[in-house]
Amino acid sequence: MTVQYAPARRGRVLPPLRIGPYRVDTPVVLAPMAGITNAGFRRLCREQGAGYYVCEMITARGLVEKNPLTFRMIAFDRDEHPRSMQLYGVDPASMRRAAEMIVERDLADHIDMNFGCPVPKVTRRGGGAALPFKRKLFERIVRAAVEGAGDRPVTVKMRIGIDDEHHTHLEAARIAVDSGAVAVALHARTASQRYSGAADWSAIARLREAVPAHVPVLGNGDIFSAQDGLDMVARTGCDGVVVGRGCLGRPWLFGDLEAAFSGRDLPAPPNLGQVAATLRRHAVLLCEHMGDHKGIRDVRKHVAWYLKGFPVGSDLRRSLGMVTSIEHLDELLAELDPDEPFPADADGPRGRQGSPGRVVLPEHWLDDPDDPSVPFGADVEHSGG
């Protein structure tokens, strides 16, 4: 099928997004990113604009075994609502019990299931983007989560498939919806692409046509600006957009998207002084969430993203990447020219991209898509995330 791309439109192009009982006026979702979307970063993004903000991935097995690291990662602000958690698992029994625990302990209001991760340590155990190929196992896992979650909504995030020879998103979406998932999100790349190349938005359009109209379809992949969000909606008919790498060092993207989807003029891009203030706010929130030592160390990885494209000397960049305290950060930020305008070449891709490669799978994984067996050792190891 050839998808006709319509031109992007200004103005409110979408109604509010509904995830089960929850209404989100701005149809924008923060994608879970390991080591990034902790409570501090989510609060920073919420301060910038409206949307739906999902925490870092939590493993079902880690939750069931009451792993201390897992429970430390389940952190939400008092005013964070709905509390959205992404859950990962390969064993239906663990997934069911984890969902039940989320309800029993009131840990979250919404569960998003991860079937999109392309990382080899995940796919080699049959998890992430590898799992939808095993359609019977996939169905059992989604159904287990839905049944365990009771009246709390469950959504599914996936990729197009393993590679160009093994596309799974259309059938997997049908299975997920039939099993009780209330929304489906698609990262429009295969696992073999990882984060390289361009996302194939036409796959999102095909998914929107294949899924019943009352079930929201969310598009993910290459949303680096508000115009990208408008374009994706216009070209695919999706009900909302999922933002991942595009907000790294640029949390104000959520404010831009909120303005775009409500028909307002976009805010002026921030100058270097405003970017520095946002970076400092990020550091403060991380310190509040993680403690001073861990928080200030964690903000170091964000520095290059915030300063992308700005004419900042290598010595100062290096020092900021080794900052030791909020006071030290203040001293270094004072050396920046606050009036430096936002650079045009700061737009576009950011974060990890890499190159395509073969997907690492369990032995004989592709032999029988109807084999419901849980891969040996697949759900044993857990890191809490």
GROMACS .gro file of C-alpha atoms in nm:
model
  385
    1MET     CA    1   0.000   0.000   0.000
    2THR     CA    2   0.121   0.351  -0.083
    3VAL     CA    3   0.051   0.606   0.189
    4GLN     CA    4  -0.025   0.956   0.064
    5TYR     CA    5   0.147   1.213   0.282
    6ALA     CA    6  -0.067   1.517   0.351
    7PRO     CA    7   0.096   1.853   0.424
    8ALA     CA    8   0.138   1.946   0.788
    9ARG     CA    9  -0.126   2.176   0.932
   10ARG     CA   10  -0.122   2.437   1.202
   11GLY     CA   11  -0.389   2.459   1.466
   12ARG     CA   12  -0.536   2.191   1.691
   13VAL     CA   13  -0.496   1.880   1.480
   14LEU     CA   14  -0.595   1.631   1.745
   15PRO     CA   15  -0.853   1.592   2.018
   16PRO     CA   16  -0.732   1.518   2.371
   17LEU     CA   17  -0.558   1.183   2.411
   18ARG     CA   18  -0.735   0.924   2.625
   19ILE     CA   19  -0.551   0.637   2.792
   20GLY     CA   20  -0.826   0.438   2.960
   21PRO     CA   21  -0.993   0.679   3.204
   22TYR     CA   22  -0.719   0.940   3.176
   23ARG     CA   23  -0.750   1.243   2.950
   24VAL     CA   24  -0.440   1.426   2.829
   25ASP     CA   25  -0.521   1.753   2.654
   26THR     CA   26  -0.186   1.766   2.475
   27PRO     CA   27  -0.140   1.436   2.286
   28VAL     CA   28   0.230   1.402   2.364
   29VAL     CA   29   0.401   1.122   2.558
   30LEU     CA   30   0.752   1.113   2.703
   31ALA     CA   31   0.910   0.783   2.602
   32PRO     CA   32   1.070   0.581   2.883
   33MET     CA   33   1.449   0.604   2.853
   34ALA     CA   34   1.681   0.408   3.082
   35GLY     CA   35   1.890   0.636   3.300
   36ILE     CA   36   1.703   0.943   3.174
   37THR     CA   37   1.334   0.954   3.259
   38ASN     CA   38   1.366   0.949   3.636
   39ALA     CA   39   1.142   1.158   3.860
   40GLY     CA   40   1.366   1.464   3.834
   41PHE     CA   41   1.369   1.468   3.454
   42ARG     CA   42   0.997   1.400   3.431
   43ARG     CA   43   0.924   1.693   3.661
   44LEU     CA   44   1.145   1.917   3.449
   45CYS     CA   45   0.954   1.814   3.136
   46ARG     CA   46   0.617   1.865   3.307
   47GLU     CA   47   0.723   2.216   3.399
   48GLN     CA   48   0.786   2.288   3.032
   49GLY     CA   49   0.455   2.169   2.888
   50ALA     CA   50   0.157   1.935   2.916
   51GLY     CA   51   0.173   1.570   2.821
   52TYR     CA   52   0.194   1.214   2.951
   53TYR     CA   53   0.519   1.122   3.124
   54VAL     CA   54   0.637   0.763   3.165
   55CYS     CA   55   0.902   0.650   3.414
   56GLU     CA   56   1.206   0.437   3.342
   57MET     CA   57   1.151   0.072   3.253
   58ILE     CA   58   1.088  -0.158   3.550
   59THR     CA   59   1.142  -0.534   3.522
   60ALA     CA   60   0.853  -0.755   3.627
   61ARG     CA   61   1.090  -1.005   3.788
   62GLY     CA   62   1.266  -0.731   3.987
   63LEU     CA   63   0.930  -0.612   4.115
   64VAL     CA   64   0.809  -0.960   4.206
   65GLU     CA   65   1.133  -1.038   4.391
   66LYS     CA   66   1.115  -0.700   4.570
   67ASN     CA   67   1.456  -0.595   4.444
   68PRO     CA   68   1.561  -0.279   4.637
   69LEU     CA   69   1.693  -0.105   4.324
   70THR     CA   70   1.364  -0.169   4.147
   71PHE     CA   71   1.165  -0.006   4.424
   72ARG     CA   72   1.402   0.292   4.438
   73MET     CA   73   1.333   0.350   4.069
   74ILE     CA   74   0.957   0.358   4.127
   75ALA     CA   75   0.947   0.722   4.233
   76PHE     CA   76   0.677   0.975   4.148
   77ASP     CA   77   0.614   1.333   4.256
   78ARG     CA   78   0.307   1.392   4.470
   79ASP     CA   79   0.145   1.595   4.192
   80GLU     CA   80   0.241   1.353   3.913
   81HIS     CA   81  -0.080   1.215   3.767
   82PRO     CA   82  -0.143   0.976   3.617
   83ARG     CA   83   0.159   0.787   3.744
   84SER     CA   84   0.275   0.592   3.441
   85MET     CA   85   0.514   0.295   3.468
   86GLN     CA   86   0.675   0.095   3.189
   87LEU     CA   87   0.697  -0.274   3.270
   88TYR     CA   88   0.923  -0.531   3.103
   89GLY     CA   89   0.898  -0.908   3.120
   90VAL     CA   90   0.918  -1.232   2.921
   91ASP     CA   91   0.728  -1.464   3.154
   92PRO     CA   92   0.346  -1.435   3.175
   93ALA     CA   93   0.347  -1.550   3.538
   94SER     CA   94   0.593  -1.280   3.646
   95MET     CA   95   0.407  -1.019   3.444
   96ARG     CA   96   0.074  -1.107   3.603
   97ARG     CA   97   0.216  -1.099   3.955
   98ALA     CA   98   0.396  -0.771   3.890
   99ALA     CA   99   0.075  -0.610   3.764
  100GLU     CA  100  -0.110  -0.741   4.070
  101MET     CA  101   0.155  -0.589   4.298
  102ILE     CA  102   0.123  -0.253   4.123
  103VAL     CA  103  -0.247  -0.258   4.211
  104GLU     CA  104  -0.206  -0.397   4.564
  105ARG     CA  105   0.061  -0.142   4.657
  106ASP     CA  106  -0.085   0.139   4.447
  107LEU     CA  107   0.250   0.188   4.272
  108ALA     CA  108   0.118   0.336   3.946
  109ASP     CA  109  -0.203   0.433   3.768
  110HIS     CA  110  -0.107   0.304   3.423
  111ILE     CA  111   0.116   0.025   3.290
  112ASP     CA  112   0.296   0.052   2.957
  113MET     CA  113   0.453  -0.272   2.831
  114ASN     CA  114   0.794  -0.267   2.662
  115PHE     CA  115   0.813  -0.466   2.340
  116GLY     CA  116   1.039  -0.222   2.159
  117CYS     CA  117   1.385  -0.245   2.314
  118PRO     CA  118   1.648  -0.353   2.054
  119VAL     CA  119   1.941  -0.390   2.296
  120PRO     CA  120   2.121  -0.727   2.250
  121LYS     CA  121   2.115  -0.817   2.621
  122VAL     CA  122   1.735  -0.794   2.601
  123THR     CA  123   1.666  -0.952   2.261
  124ARG     CA  124   1.904  -1.244   2.315
  125ARG     CA  125   1.668  -1.357   2.592
  126GLY     CA  126   1.361  -1.313   2.375
  127GLY     CA  127   1.255  -0.982   2.526
  128GLY     CA  128   1.185  -0.636   2.391
  129ALA     CA  129   1.149  -0.610   2.015
  130ALA     CA  130   1.211  -0.984   1.971
  131LEU     CA  131   0.907  -1.096   2.166
  132PRO     CA  132   0.610  -1.002   1.937
  133PHE     CA  133   0.737  -1.257   1.683
  134LYS     CA  134   0.628  -1.528   1.929
  135ARG     CA  135   0.263  -1.435   1.895
  136LYS     CA  136   0.119  -1.688   2.141
  137LEU     CA  137   0.372  -1.599   2.410
  138PHE     CA  138   0.315  -1.230   2.335
  139GLU     CA  139  -0.061  -1.276   2.374
  140ARG     CA  140  -0.021  -1.456   2.706
  141ILE     CA  141   0.207  -1.186   2.844
  142VAL     CA  142  -0.023  -0.898   2.745
  143ARG     CA  143  -0.331  -1.079   2.872
  144ALA     CA  144  -0.157  -1.160   3.201
  145ALA     CA  145  -0.071  -0.794   3.254
  146VAL     CA  146  -0.423  -0.679   3.167
  147GLU     CA  147  -0.583  -0.931   3.401
  148GLY     CA  148  -0.338  -0.852   3.679
  149ALA     CA  149  -0.389  -0.478   3.641
  150GLY     CA  150  -0.766  -0.494   3.690
  151ASP     CA  151  -0.922  -0.158   3.606
  152ARG     CA  152  -0.584   0.014   3.553
  153PRO     CA  153  -0.513   0.071   3.183
  154VAL     CA  154  -0.242  -0.127   3.005
  155THR     CA  155  -0.077  -0.006   2.684
  156VAL     CA  156   0.181  -0.162   2.455
  157LYS     CA  157   0.484  -0.010   2.284
  158MET     CA  158   0.655  -0.201   2.002
  159ARG     CA  159   0.870  -0.173   1.689
  160ILE     CA  160   0.789  -0.260   1.329
  161GLY     CA  161   0.952  -0.597   1.380
  162ILE     CA  162   1.283  -0.775   1.413
  163ASP     CA  163   1.412  -0.682   1.068
  164ASP     CA  164   1.277  -0.623   0.717
  165GLU     CA  165   1.205  -0.995   0.676
  166HIS     CA  166   1.014  -1.022   1.003
  167HIS     CA  167   0.759  -0.743   1.046
  168THR     CA  168   0.526  -0.804   1.338
  169HIS     CA  169   0.359  -0.474   1.430
  170LEU     CA  170   0.023  -0.519   1.257
  171GLU     CA  171  -0.050  -0.865   1.395
  172ALA     CA  172   0.099  -0.780   1.735
  173ALA     CA  173  -0.124  -0.472   1.763
  174ARG     CA  174  -0.432  -0.681   1.683
  175ILE     CA  175  -0.333  -0.936   1.946
  176ALA     CA  176  -0.261  -0.664   2.203
  177VAL     CA  177  -0.597  -0.495   2.150
  178ASP     CA  178  -0.785  -0.827   2.157
  179SER     CA  179  -0.603  -0.904   2.484
  180GLY     CA  180  -0.718  -0.580   2.647
  181ALA     CA  181  -0.453  -0.317   2.571
  182VAL     CA  182  -0.618   0.027   2.550
  183ALA     CA  183  -0.357   0.193   2.325
  184VAL     CA  184  -0.063   0.097   2.104
  185ALA     CA  185   0.256   0.295   2.038
  186LEU     CA  186   0.487   0.220   1.747
  187HIS     CA  187   0.853   0.316   1.717
  188ALA     CA  188   0.870   0.316   1.339
  189ARG     CA  189   1.198   0.127   1.309
  190THR     CA  190   1.287  -0.240   1.317
  191ALA     CA  191   1.504  -0.381   1.591
  192SER     CA  192   1.785  -0.429   1.340
  193GLN     CA  193   1.782  -0.055   1.264
  194ARG     CA  194   1.826   0.024   1.633
  195TYR     CA  195   1.828   0.406   1.625
  196SER     CA  196   1.991   0.452   1.285
  197GLY     CA  197   1.848   0.585   0.962
  198ALA     CA  198   1.504   0.740   0.933
  199ALA     CA  199   1.188   0.619   1.100
  200ASP     CA  200   0.933   0.480   0.854
  201TRP     CA  201   0.626   0.684   0.941
  202SER     CA  202   0.423   0.499   0.674
  203ALA     CA  203   0.423   0.200   0.912
  204ILE     CA  204   0.241   0.417   1.168
  205ALA     CA  205  -0.017   0.508   0.903
  206ARG     CA  206  -0.073   0.139   0.822
  207LEU     CA  207  -0.108   0.061   1.191
  208ARG     CA  208  -0.363   0.338   1.237
  209GLU     CA  209  -0.569   0.189   0.953
  210ALA     CA  210  -0.543  -0.162   1.099
  211VAL     CA  211  -0.640  -0.084   1.459
  212PRO     CA  212  -1.002  -0.008   1.559
  213ALA     CA  213  -1.071   0.365   1.556
  214HIS     CA  214  -1.151   0.381   1.929
  215VAL     CA  215  -0.801   0.253   2.021
  216PRO     CA  216  -0.539   0.531   2.021
  217VAL     CA  217  -0.232   0.474   1.805
  218LEU     CA  218   0.077   0.672   1.905
  219GLY     CA  219   0.368   0.740   1.672
  220ASN     CA  220   0.731   0.737   1.782
  221GLY     CA  221   1.051   0.807   1.589
  222ASP     CA  222   1.228   1.124   1.475
  223ILE     CA  223   1.024   1.383   1.666
  224PHE     CA  224   1.293   1.648   1.709
  225SER     CA  225   1.077   1.960   1.675
  226ALA     CA  226   0.718   2.074   1.707
  227GLN     CA  227   0.690   2.071   1.328
  228ASP     CA  228   0.794   1.705   1.329
  229GLY     CA  229   0.502   1.633   1.561
  230LEU     CA  230   0.257   1.814   1.335
  231ASP     CA  231   0.399   1.639   1.030
  232MET     CA  232   0.373   1.293   1.184
  233VAL     CA  233   0.009   1.345   1.275
  234ALA     CA  234  -0.077   1.486   0.931
  235ARG     CA  235   0.103   1.209   0.745
  236THR     CA  236  -0.007   0.911   0.951
  237GLY     CA  237  -0.337   0.997   1.117
  238CYS     CA  238  -0.197   0.887   1.454
  239ASP     CA  239  -0.365   1.004   1.774
  240GLY     CA  240  -0.054   1.131   1.950
  241VAL     CA  241   0.323   1.140   1.937
  242VAL     CA  242   0.586   0.981   2.161
  243VAL     CA  243   0.904   1.182   2.219
  244GLY     CA  244   1.231   1.012   2.311
  245ARG     CA  245   1.574   1.136   2.204
  246GLY     CA  246   1.432   1.466   2.077
  247CYS     CA  247   1.396   1.605   2.428
  248LEU     CA  248   1.751   1.524   2.542
  249GLY     CA  249   1.899   1.859   2.641
  250ARG     CA  250   1.580   2.016   2.513
  251PRO     CA  251   1.293   1.961   2.760
  252TRP     CA  252   1.123   2.277   2.628
  253LEU     CA  253   1.023   2.066   2.325
  254PHE     CA  254   0.714   1.972   2.527
  255GLY     CA  255   0.617   2.338   2.550
  256ASP     CA  256   0.670   2.377   2.176
  257LEU     CA  257   0.450   2.074   2.105
  258GLU     CA  258   0.181   2.197   2.342
  259ALA     CA  259   0.171   2.529   2.158
  260ALA     CA  260   0.171   2.363   1.815
  261PHE     CA  261  -0.112   2.124   1.895
  262SER     CA  262  -0.326   2.405   2.040
  263GLY     CA  263  -0.274   2.642   1.747
  264ARG     CA  264  -0.057   2.897   1.930
  265ASP     CA  265   0.263   3.050   1.798
  266LEU     CA  266   0.571   2.863   1.910
  267PRO     CA  267   0.779   3.022   2.187
  268ALA     CA  268   1.105   3.183   2.076
  269PRO     CA  269   1.401   2.945   2.098
  270PRO     CA  270   1.595   2.994   2.424
  271ASN     CA  271   1.922   3.182   2.428
  272LEU     CA  272   2.224   3.035   2.604
  273GLY     CA  273   2.131   3.204   2.931
  274GLN     CA  274   1.790   3.038   2.930
  275VAL     CA  275   1.943   2.703   2.835
  276ALA     CA  276   2.188   2.738   3.126
  277ALA     CA  277   1.901   2.812   3.364
  278THR     CA  278   1.720   2.499   3.245
  279LEU     CA  279   2.036   2.291   3.287
  280ARG     CA  280   2.072   2.424   3.641
  281ARG     CA  281   1.708   2.346   3.719
  282HIS     CA  282   1.765   1.994   3.588
  283ALA     CA  283   2.064   1.953   3.818
  284VAL     CA  284   1.869   2.076   4.121
  285LEU     CA  285   1.583   1.836   4.053
  286LEU     CA  286   1.821   1.543   4.010
  287CYS     CA  287   1.990   1.628   4.340
  288GLU     CA  288   1.653   1.646   4.514
  289HIS     CA  289   1.555   1.310   4.368
  290MET     CA  290   1.885   1.120   4.390
  291GLY     CA  291   2.085   1.303   4.654
  292ASP     CA  292   2.354   1.564   4.593
  293HIS     CA  293   2.636   1.328   4.498
  294LYS     CA  294   2.446   1.103   4.258
  295GLY     CA  295   2.237   1.389   4.121
  296ILE     CA  296   2.528   1.607   4.019
  297ARG     CA  297   2.708   1.310   3.866
  298ASP     CA  298   2.396   1.220   3.670
  299VAL     CA  299   2.358   1.567   3.519
  300ARG     CA  300   2.704   1.543   3.361
  301LYS     CA  301   2.577   1.321   3.079
  302HIS     CA  302   2.320   1.586   2.986
  303VAL     CA  303   2.567   1.873   2.941
  304ALA     CA  304   2.664   1.797   2.580
  305TRP     CA  305   2.299   1.770   2.479
  306TYR     CA  306   2.215   2.108   2.630
  307LEU     CA  307   2.514   2.280   2.470
  308LYS     CA  308   2.481   2.120   2.127
  309GLY     CA  309   2.559   2.377   1.857
  310PHE     CA  310   2.652   2.659   2.094
  311PRO     CA  311   3.003   2.812   2.061
  312VAL     CA  312   3.132   2.693   2.398
  313GLY     CA  313   3.504   2.623   2.432
  314SER     CA  314   3.631   2.270   2.483
  315ASP     CA  315   3.786   2.347   2.822
  316LEU     CA  316   3.459   2.480   2.961
  317ARG     CA  317   3.265   2.190   2.812
  318ARG     CA  318   3.509   1.948   2.973
  319SER     CA  319   3.476   2.119   3.309
  320LEU     CA  320   3.097   2.114   3.291
  321GLY     CA  321   3.116   1.744   3.211
  322MET     CA  322   3.303   1.692   3.539
  323VAL     CA  323   3.098   1.927   3.758
  324THR     CA  324   3.105   1.837   4.128
  325SER     CA  325   2.833   2.044   4.295
  326ILE     CA  326   2.557   2.296   4.231
  327GLU     CA  327   2.796   2.571   4.344
  328HIS     CA  328   3.057   2.448   4.099
  329LEU     CA  329   2.793   2.437   3.827
  330ASP     CA  330   2.697   2.798   3.902
  331GLU     CA  331   3.060   2.909   3.868
  332LEU     CA  332   3.097   2.739   3.532
  333LEU     CA  333   2.763   2.854   3.391
  334ALA     CA  334   2.859   3.213   3.479
  335GLU     CA  335   3.132   3.186   3.213
  336LEU     CA  336   2.876   3.141   2.935
  337ASP     CA  337   2.750   3.430   2.723
  338PRO     CA  338   2.381   3.444   2.821
  339ASP     CA  339   2.286   3.642   2.511
  340GLU     CA  340   2.419   3.384   2.264
  341PRO     CA  341   2.121   3.294   2.042
  342PHE     CA  342   1.999   2.941   1.996
  343PRO     CA  343   2.197   2.792   1.705
  344ALA     CA  344   2.017   2.669   1.395
  345ASP     CA  345   2.236   2.358   1.375
  346ALA     CA  346   2.119   2.246   1.720
  347ASP     CA  347   1.802   2.113   1.560
  348GLY     CA  348   1.777   1.758   1.431
  349PRO     CA  349   1.882   1.420   1.570
  350ARG     CA  350   2.043   1.392   1.910
  351GLY     CA  351   2.126   1.110   2.144
  352ARG     CA  352   2.233   0.763   2.037
  353GLN     CA  353   2.204   0.671   1.671
  354GLY     CA  354   2.462   0.404   1.594
  355SER     CA  355   2.435   0.176   1.295
  356PRO     CA  356   2.207  -0.111   1.196
  357GLY     CA  357   2.308  -0.465   1.283
  358ARG     CA  358   2.192  -0.822   1.322
  359VAL     CA  359   1.947  -0.875   1.605
  360VAL     CA  360   2.074  -1.120   1.866
  361LEU     CA  361   1.803  -1.378   1.935
  362PRO     CA  362   1.770  -1.700   2.137
  363GLU     CA  363   1.867  -2.013   1.947
  364HIS     CA  364   1.593  -2.130   1.708
  365TRP     CA  365   1.379  -1.826   1.799
  366LEU     CA  366   1.250  -1.785   1.442
  367ASP     CA  367   1.161  -2.153   1.392
  368ASP     CA  368   0.803  -2.141   1.524
  369PRO     CA  369   0.612  -1.817   1.592
  370ASP     CA  370   0.338  -2.015   1.771
  371ASP     CA  371   0.572  -2.169   2.030
  372PRO     CA  372   0.452  -2.023   2.364
  373SER     CA  373   0.754  -2.141   2.563
  374VAL     CA  374   0.936  -1.892   2.780
  375PRO     CA  375   1.305  -1.890   2.679
  376PHE     CA  376   1.527  -2.059   2.937
  377GLY     CA  377   1.669  -1.800   3.178
  378ALA     CA  378   1.485  -1.516   3.005
  379ASP     CA  379   1.326  -1.371   3.316
  380VAL     CA  380   1.583  -1.470   3.575
  381GLU     CA  381   1.825  -1.181   3.567
  382HIS     CA  382   1.706  -0.840   3.667
  383SER     CA  383   1.879  -0.507   3.726
  384GLY     CA  384   1.576  -0.314   3.845
  385GLY     CA  385   1.545  -0.137   3.512
   0.00000   0.00000   0.00000
